[in-house]
PDB file of C-alpha atoms in Angstrom:
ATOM      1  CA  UNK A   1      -5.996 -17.016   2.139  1.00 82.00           C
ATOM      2  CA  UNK A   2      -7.823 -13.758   3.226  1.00 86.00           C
ATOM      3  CA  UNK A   3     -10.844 -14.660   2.020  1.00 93.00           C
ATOM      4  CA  UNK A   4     -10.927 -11.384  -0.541  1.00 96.00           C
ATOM      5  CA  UNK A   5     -11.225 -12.689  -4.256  1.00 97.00           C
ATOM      6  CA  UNK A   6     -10.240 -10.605  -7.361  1.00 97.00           C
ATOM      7  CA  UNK A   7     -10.753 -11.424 -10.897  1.00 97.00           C
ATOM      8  CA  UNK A   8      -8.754 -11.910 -13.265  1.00 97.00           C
ATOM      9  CA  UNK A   9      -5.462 -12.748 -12.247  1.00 95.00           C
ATOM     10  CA  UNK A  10      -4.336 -10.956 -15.386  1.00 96.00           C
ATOM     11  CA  UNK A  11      -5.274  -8.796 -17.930  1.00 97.00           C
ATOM     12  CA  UNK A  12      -3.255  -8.066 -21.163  1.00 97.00           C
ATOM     13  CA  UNK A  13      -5.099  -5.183 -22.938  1.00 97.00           C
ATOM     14  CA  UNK A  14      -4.565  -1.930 -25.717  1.00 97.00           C
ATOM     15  CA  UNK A  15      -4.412   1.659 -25.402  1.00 97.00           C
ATOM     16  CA  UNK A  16      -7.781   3.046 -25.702  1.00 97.00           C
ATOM     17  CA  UNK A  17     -10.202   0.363 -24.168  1.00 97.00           C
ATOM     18  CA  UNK A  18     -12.129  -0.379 -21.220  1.00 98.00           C
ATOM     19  CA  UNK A  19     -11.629  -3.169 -18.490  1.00 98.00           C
ATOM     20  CA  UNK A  20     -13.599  -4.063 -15.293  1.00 98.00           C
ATOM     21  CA  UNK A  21     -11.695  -5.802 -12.628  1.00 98.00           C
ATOM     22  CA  UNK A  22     -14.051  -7.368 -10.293  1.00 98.00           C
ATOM     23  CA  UNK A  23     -13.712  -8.197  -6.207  1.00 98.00           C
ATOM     24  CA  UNK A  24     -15.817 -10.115  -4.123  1.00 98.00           C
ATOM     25  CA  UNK A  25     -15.178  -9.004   0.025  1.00 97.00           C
ATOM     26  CA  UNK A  26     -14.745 -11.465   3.025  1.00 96.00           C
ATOM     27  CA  UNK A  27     -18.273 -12.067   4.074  1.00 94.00           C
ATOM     28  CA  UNK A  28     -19.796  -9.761   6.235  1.00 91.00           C
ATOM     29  CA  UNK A  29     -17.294  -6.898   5.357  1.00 95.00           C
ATOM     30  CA  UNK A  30     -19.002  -3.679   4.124  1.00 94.00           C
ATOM     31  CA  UNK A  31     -16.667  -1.834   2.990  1.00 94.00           C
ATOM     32  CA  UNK A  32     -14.508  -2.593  -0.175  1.00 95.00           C
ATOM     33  CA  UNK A  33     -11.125  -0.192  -0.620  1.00 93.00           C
ATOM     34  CA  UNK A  34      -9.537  -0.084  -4.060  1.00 95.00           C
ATOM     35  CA  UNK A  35      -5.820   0.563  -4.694  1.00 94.00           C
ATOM     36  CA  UNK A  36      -3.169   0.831  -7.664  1.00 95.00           C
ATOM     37  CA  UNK A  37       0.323   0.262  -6.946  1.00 93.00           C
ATOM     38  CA  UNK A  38       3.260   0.905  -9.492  1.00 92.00           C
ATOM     39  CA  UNK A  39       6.624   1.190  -9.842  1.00 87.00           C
ATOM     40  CA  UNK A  40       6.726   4.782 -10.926  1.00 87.00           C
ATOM     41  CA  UNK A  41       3.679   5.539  -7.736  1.00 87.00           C
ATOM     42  CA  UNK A  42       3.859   3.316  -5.528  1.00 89.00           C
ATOM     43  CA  UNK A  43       0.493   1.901  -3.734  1.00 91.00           C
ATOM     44  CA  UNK A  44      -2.107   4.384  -3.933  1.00 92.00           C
ATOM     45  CA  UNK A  45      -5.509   4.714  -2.327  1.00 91.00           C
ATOM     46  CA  UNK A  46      -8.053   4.859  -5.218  1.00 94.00           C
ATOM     47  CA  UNK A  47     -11.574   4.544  -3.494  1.00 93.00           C
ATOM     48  CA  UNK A  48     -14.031   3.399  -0.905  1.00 92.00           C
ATOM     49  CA  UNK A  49     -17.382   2.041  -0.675  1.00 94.00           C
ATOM     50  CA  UNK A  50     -19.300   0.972   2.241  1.00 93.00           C
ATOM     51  CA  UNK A  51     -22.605  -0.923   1.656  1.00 94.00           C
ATOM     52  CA  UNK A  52     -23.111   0.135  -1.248  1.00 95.00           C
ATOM     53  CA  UNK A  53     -22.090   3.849  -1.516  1.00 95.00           C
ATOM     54  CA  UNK A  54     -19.012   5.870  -1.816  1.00 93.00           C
ATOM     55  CA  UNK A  55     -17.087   6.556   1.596  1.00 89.00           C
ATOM     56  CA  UNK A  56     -13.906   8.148   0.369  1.00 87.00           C
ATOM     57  CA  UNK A  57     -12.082   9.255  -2.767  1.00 88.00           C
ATOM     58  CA  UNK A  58      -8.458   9.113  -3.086  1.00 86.00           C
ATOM     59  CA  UNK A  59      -5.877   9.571  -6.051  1.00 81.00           C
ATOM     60  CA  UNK A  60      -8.924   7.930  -8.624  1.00 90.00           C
ATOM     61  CA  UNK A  61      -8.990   9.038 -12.353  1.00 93.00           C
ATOM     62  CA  UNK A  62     -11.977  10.339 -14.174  1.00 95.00           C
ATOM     63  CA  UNK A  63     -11.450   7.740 -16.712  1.00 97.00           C
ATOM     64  CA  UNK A  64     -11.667   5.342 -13.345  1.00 97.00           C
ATOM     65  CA  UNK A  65     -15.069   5.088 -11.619  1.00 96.00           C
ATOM     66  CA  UNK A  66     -16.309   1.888  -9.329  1.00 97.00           C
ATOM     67  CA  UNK A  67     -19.492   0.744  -7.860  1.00 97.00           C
ATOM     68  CA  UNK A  68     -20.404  -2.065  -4.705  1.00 98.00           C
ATOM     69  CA  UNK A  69     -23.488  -4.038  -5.655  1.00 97.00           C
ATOM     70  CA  UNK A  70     -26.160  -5.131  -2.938  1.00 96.00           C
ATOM     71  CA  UNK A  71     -24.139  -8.458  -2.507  1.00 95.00           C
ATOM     72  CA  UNK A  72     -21.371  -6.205  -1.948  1.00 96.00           C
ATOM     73  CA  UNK A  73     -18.805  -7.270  -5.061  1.00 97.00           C
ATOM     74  CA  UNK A  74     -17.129  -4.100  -6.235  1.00 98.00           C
ATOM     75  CA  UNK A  75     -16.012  -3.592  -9.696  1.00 98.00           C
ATOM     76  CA  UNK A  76     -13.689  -0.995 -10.761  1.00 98.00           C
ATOM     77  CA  UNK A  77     -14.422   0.362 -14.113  1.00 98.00           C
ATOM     78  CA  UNK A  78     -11.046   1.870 -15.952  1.00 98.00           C
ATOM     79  CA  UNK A  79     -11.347   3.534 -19.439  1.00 97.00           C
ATOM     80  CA  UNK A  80      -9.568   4.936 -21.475  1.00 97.00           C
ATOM     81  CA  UNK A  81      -6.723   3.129 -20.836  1.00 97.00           C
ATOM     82  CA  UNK A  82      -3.037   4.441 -20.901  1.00 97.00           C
ATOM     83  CA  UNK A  83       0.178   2.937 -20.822  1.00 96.00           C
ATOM     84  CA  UNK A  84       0.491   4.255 -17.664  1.00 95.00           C
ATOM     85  CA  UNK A  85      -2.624   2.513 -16.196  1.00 97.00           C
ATOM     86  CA  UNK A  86      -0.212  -0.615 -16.051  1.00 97.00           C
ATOM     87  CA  UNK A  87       0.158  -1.627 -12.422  1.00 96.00           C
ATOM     88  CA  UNK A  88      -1.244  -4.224  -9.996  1.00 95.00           C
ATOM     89  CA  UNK A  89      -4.658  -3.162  -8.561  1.00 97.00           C
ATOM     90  CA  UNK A  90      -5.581  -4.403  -5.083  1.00 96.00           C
ATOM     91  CA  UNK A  91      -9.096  -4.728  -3.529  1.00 96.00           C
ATOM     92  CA  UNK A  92      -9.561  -4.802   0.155  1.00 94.00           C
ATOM     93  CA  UNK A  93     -12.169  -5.283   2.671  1.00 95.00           C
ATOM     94  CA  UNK A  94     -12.788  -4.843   6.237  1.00 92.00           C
ATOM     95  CA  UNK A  95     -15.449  -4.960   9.095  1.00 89.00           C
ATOM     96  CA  UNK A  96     -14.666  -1.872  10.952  1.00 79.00           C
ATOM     97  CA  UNK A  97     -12.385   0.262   9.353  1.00 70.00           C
ATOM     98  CA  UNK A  98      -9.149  -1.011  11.549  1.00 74.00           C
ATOM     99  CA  UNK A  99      -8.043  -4.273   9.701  1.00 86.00           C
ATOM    100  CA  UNK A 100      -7.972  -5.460   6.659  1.00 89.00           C
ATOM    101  CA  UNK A 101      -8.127  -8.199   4.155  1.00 93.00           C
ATOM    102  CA  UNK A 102      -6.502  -7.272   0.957  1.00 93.00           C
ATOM    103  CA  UNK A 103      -6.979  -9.809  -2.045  1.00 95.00           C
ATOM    104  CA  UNK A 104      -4.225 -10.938  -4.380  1.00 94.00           C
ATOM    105  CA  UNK A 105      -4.615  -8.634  -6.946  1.00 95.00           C
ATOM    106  CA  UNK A 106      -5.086  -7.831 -10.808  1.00 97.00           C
ATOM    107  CA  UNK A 107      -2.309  -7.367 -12.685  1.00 96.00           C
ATOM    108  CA  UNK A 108      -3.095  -4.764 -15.628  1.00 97.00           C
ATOM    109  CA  UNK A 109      -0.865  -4.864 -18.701  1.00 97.00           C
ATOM    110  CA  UNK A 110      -1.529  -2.233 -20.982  1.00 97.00           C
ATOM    111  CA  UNK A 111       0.212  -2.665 -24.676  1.00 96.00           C
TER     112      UNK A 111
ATOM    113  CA  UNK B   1      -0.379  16.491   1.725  1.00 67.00           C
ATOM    114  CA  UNK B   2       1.167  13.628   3.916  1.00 69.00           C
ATOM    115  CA  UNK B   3       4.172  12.345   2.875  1.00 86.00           C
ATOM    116  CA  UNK B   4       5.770   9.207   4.369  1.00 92.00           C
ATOM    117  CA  UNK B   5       9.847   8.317   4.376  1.00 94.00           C
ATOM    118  CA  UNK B   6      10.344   4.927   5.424  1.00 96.00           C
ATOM    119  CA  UNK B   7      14.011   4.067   6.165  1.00 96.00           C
ATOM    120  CA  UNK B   8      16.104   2.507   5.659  1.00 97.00           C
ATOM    121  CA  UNK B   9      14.894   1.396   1.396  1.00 96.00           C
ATOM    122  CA  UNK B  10      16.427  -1.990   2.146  1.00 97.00           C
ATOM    123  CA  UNK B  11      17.656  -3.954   4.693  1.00 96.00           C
ATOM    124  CA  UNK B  12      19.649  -7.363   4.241  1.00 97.00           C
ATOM    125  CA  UNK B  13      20.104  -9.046   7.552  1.00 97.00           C
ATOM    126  CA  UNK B  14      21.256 -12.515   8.931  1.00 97.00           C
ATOM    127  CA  UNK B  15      18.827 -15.189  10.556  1.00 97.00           C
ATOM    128  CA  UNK B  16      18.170 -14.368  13.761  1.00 97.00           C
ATOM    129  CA  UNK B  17      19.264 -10.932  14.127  1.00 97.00           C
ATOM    130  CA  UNK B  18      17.041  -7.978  15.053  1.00 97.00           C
ATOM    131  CA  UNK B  19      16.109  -5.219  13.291  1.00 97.00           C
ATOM    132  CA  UNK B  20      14.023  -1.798  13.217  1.00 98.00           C
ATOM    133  CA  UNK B  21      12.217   0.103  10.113  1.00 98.00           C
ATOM    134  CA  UNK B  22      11.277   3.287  10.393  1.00 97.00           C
ATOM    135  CA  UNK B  23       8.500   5.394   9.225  1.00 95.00           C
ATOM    136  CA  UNK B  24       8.281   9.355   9.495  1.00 93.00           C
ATOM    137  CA  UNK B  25       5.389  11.641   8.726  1.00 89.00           C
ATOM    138  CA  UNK B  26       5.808  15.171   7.258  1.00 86.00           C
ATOM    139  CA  UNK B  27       2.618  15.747   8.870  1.00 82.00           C
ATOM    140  CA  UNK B  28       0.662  14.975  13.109  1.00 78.00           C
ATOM    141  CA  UNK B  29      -0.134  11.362  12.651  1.00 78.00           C
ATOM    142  CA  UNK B  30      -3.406  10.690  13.604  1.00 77.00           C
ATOM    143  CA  UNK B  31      -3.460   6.766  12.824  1.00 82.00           C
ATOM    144  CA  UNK B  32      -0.409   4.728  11.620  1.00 88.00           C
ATOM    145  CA  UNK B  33      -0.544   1.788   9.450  1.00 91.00           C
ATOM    146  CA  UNK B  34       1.880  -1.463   9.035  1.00 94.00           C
ATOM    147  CA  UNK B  35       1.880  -3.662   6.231  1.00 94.00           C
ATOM    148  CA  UNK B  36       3.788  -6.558   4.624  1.00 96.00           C
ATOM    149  CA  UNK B  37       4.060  -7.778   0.993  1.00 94.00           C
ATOM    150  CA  UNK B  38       5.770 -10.257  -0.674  1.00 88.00           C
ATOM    151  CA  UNK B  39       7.075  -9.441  -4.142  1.00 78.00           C
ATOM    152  CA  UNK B  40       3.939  -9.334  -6.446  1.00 71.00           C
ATOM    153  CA  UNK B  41       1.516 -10.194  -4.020  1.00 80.00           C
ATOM    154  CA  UNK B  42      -1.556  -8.882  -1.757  1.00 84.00           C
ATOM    155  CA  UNK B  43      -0.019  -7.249   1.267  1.00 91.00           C
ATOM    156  CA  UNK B  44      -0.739  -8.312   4.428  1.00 93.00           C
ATOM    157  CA  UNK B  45      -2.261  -6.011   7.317  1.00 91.00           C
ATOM    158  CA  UNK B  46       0.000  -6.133  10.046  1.00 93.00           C
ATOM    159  CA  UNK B  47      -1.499  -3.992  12.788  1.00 91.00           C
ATOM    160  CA  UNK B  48      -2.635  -0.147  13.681  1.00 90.00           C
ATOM    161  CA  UNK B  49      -1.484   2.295  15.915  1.00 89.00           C
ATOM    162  CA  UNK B  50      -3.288   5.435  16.775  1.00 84.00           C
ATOM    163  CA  UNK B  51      -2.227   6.769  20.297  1.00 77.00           C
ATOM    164  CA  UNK B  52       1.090   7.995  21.131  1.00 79.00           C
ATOM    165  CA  UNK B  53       3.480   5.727  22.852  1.00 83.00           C
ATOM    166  CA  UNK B  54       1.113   2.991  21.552  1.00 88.00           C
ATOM    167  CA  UNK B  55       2.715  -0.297  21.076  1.00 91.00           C
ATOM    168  CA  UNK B  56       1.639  -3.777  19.472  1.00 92.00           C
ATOM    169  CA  UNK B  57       2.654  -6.763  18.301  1.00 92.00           C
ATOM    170  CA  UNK B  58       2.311  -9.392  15.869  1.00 84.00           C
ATOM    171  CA  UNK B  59       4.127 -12.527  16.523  1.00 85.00           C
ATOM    172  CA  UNK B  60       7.877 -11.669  16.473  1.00 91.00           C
ATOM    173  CA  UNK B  61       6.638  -8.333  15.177  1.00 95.00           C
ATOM    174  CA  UNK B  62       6.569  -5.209  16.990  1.00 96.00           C
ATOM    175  CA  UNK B  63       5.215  -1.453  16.028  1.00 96.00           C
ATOM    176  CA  UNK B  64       5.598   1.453  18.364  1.00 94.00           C
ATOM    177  CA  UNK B  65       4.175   5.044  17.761  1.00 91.00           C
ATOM    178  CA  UNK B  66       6.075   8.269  18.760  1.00 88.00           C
ATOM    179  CA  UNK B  67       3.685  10.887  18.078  1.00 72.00           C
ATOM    180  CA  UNK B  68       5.771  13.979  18.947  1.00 79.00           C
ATOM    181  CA  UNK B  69       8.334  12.895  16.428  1.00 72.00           C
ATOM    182  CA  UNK B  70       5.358  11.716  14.020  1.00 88.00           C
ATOM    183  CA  UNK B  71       7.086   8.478  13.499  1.00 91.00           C
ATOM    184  CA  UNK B  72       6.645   5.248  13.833  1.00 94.00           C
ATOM    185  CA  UNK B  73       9.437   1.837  14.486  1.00 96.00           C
ATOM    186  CA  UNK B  74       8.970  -1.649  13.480  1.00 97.00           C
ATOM    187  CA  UNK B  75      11.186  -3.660  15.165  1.00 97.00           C
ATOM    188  CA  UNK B  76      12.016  -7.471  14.490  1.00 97.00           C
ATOM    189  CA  UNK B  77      13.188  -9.690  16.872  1.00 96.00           C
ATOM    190  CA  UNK B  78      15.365 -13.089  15.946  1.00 96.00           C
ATOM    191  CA  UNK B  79      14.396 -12.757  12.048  1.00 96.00           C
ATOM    192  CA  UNK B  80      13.565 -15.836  10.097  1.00 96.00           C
ATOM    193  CA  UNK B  81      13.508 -15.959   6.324  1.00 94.00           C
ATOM    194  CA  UNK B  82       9.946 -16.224   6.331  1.00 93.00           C
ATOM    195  CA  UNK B  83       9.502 -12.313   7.752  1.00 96.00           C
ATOM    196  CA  UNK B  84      11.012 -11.118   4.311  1.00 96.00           C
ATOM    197  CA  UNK B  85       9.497  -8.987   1.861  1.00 96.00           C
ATOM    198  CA  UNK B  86       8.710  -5.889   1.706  1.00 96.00           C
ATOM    199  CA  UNK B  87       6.941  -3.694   4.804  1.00 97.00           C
ATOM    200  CA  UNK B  88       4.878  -0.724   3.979  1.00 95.00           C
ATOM    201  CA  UNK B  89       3.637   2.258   6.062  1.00 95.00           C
ATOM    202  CA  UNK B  90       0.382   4.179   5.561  1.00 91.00           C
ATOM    203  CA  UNK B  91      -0.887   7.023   7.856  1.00 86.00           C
ATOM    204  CA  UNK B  92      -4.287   9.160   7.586  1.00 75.00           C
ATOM    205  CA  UNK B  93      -4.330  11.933   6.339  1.00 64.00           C
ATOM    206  CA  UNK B  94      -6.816  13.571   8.841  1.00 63.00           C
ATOM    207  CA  UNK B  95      -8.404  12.754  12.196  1.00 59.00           C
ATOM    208  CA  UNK B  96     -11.587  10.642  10.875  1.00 59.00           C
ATOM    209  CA  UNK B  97      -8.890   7.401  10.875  1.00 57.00           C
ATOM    210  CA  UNK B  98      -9.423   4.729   8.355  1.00 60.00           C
ATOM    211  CA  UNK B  99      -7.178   2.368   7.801  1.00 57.00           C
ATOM    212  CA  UNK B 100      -8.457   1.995   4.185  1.00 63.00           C
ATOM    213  CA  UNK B 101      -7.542   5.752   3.352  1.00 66.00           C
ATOM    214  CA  UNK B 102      -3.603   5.687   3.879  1.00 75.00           C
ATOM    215  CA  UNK B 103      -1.412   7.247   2.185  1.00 85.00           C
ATOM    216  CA  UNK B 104       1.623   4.794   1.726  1.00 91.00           C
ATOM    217  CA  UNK B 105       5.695   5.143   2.282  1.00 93.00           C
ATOM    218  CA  UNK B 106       7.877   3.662  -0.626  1.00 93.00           C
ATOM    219  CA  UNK B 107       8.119   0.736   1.442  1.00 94.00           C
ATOM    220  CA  UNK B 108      11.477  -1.054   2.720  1.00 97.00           C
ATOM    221  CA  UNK B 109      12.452  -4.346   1.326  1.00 96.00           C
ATOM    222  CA  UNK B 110      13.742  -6.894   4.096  1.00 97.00           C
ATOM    223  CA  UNK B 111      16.319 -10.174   2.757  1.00 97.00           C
ATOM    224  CA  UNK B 112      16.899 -12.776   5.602  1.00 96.00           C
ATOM    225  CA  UNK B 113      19.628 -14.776   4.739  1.00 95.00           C
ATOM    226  CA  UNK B 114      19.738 -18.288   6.219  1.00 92.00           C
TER     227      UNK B 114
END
């Protein structure tokens, strides 16, 4: 157990709408990394935030956007949704930017 | 942008044999990243390298980082079914190294057969 928890598990959803997939961090770890990882892409970095504001942008959407909240959970907001938005979305954290603590992910079905 | 080749794509080997992945950068790698995952799971952080010639390890697991040739090895010793799944590079892109910023290989999936 890495102590990173992600919720749901699963999410079976339609074309069109909006999810939130939600990650609490190890405690003490300030920064939260998100990540998408598909067959067709493989794992991708999405974003960063550290205590509370963006670090770092990767490969992220428009229709994607996240936030960290002052008890530093991170939700990742994705609209919009597209077939191709199926994948397994991973949330890490880490202390000091050298290890991490990746959670077990949210698998995103999109019908 | 940084592009990673990991090699060999898949690797089947018996218990207790050795074996080495490799992981080569298009680009200077500034900080090199291992990782493990197990089919539908979280992956696993196995350690960082950022200095050339570096080398750690992690239990039977060992990472080495030759900078001129902008790769990286990851070598197992005596394998055990429990070390398979699949092992992922990342590297940064630029200098500020973080390991959170990778960009990934395709990853090379490791069977141990008993």
């Amino acid at each position: 157990d890495s102590g990173v928890t992600q919720t749901p598990k699963h999410l079976i959803t339609a074309t069109g709408q909006r999810v939130t997939l939600r990650c609490s961090p190890r405690s003490g770890d300030l920064s939260v990394y998100w990540y998408q990882q598909s067959l067709d892409q493989g794992l991708q970095f999405l974003i960063q935030y550290y205590n509370g504001e963006e670090r770092a942008k990767g490969n992220i959407l428009e229709r994607f956007s996240a936030q960290q909240f002052p008890d530093l959970h991170s939700e990742l907001n994705l609209s919009s949704l597209e077939l191709g938005d199926s994948a397994l979305y991973f949330c890490a954290s880490s202390r000091s930017g050298d290890t991490q603590y990746f959670g077990p992910g949210t698998r995103l079905t999109v019908l | 942008s940084q592009e990673l080749e990991q090699s060999p794509q898949s690797l089947i080997v018996q218990e207790g044999k050795n074996l080495t992945i490799n992981c080569t950068s298009s680009k200077t790698l500034y900080g090199l990243y291992w990782y493990k995952q197990k089919y539908g799971e979280g992956l696993i952080f196995l350690m960082m390298l950022q200095k050339g010639g570096e080398e750690k390890s992690h239990e039977k697991i060992t990472a080495k980082l030759d900078e001129k040739k902008q790769q990286s090895s990851l070598h197992i010793t005596a394998s055990q079914p429990s070390h398979a799944g699949i092992y992922l590079c990342g590297a940064d892109s630029g200098s500020d190294t973080n390991a959170g910023k990778s960009t990934f290989g395709d990853g090379t999936t490791l069977t141990v057969k008993p």
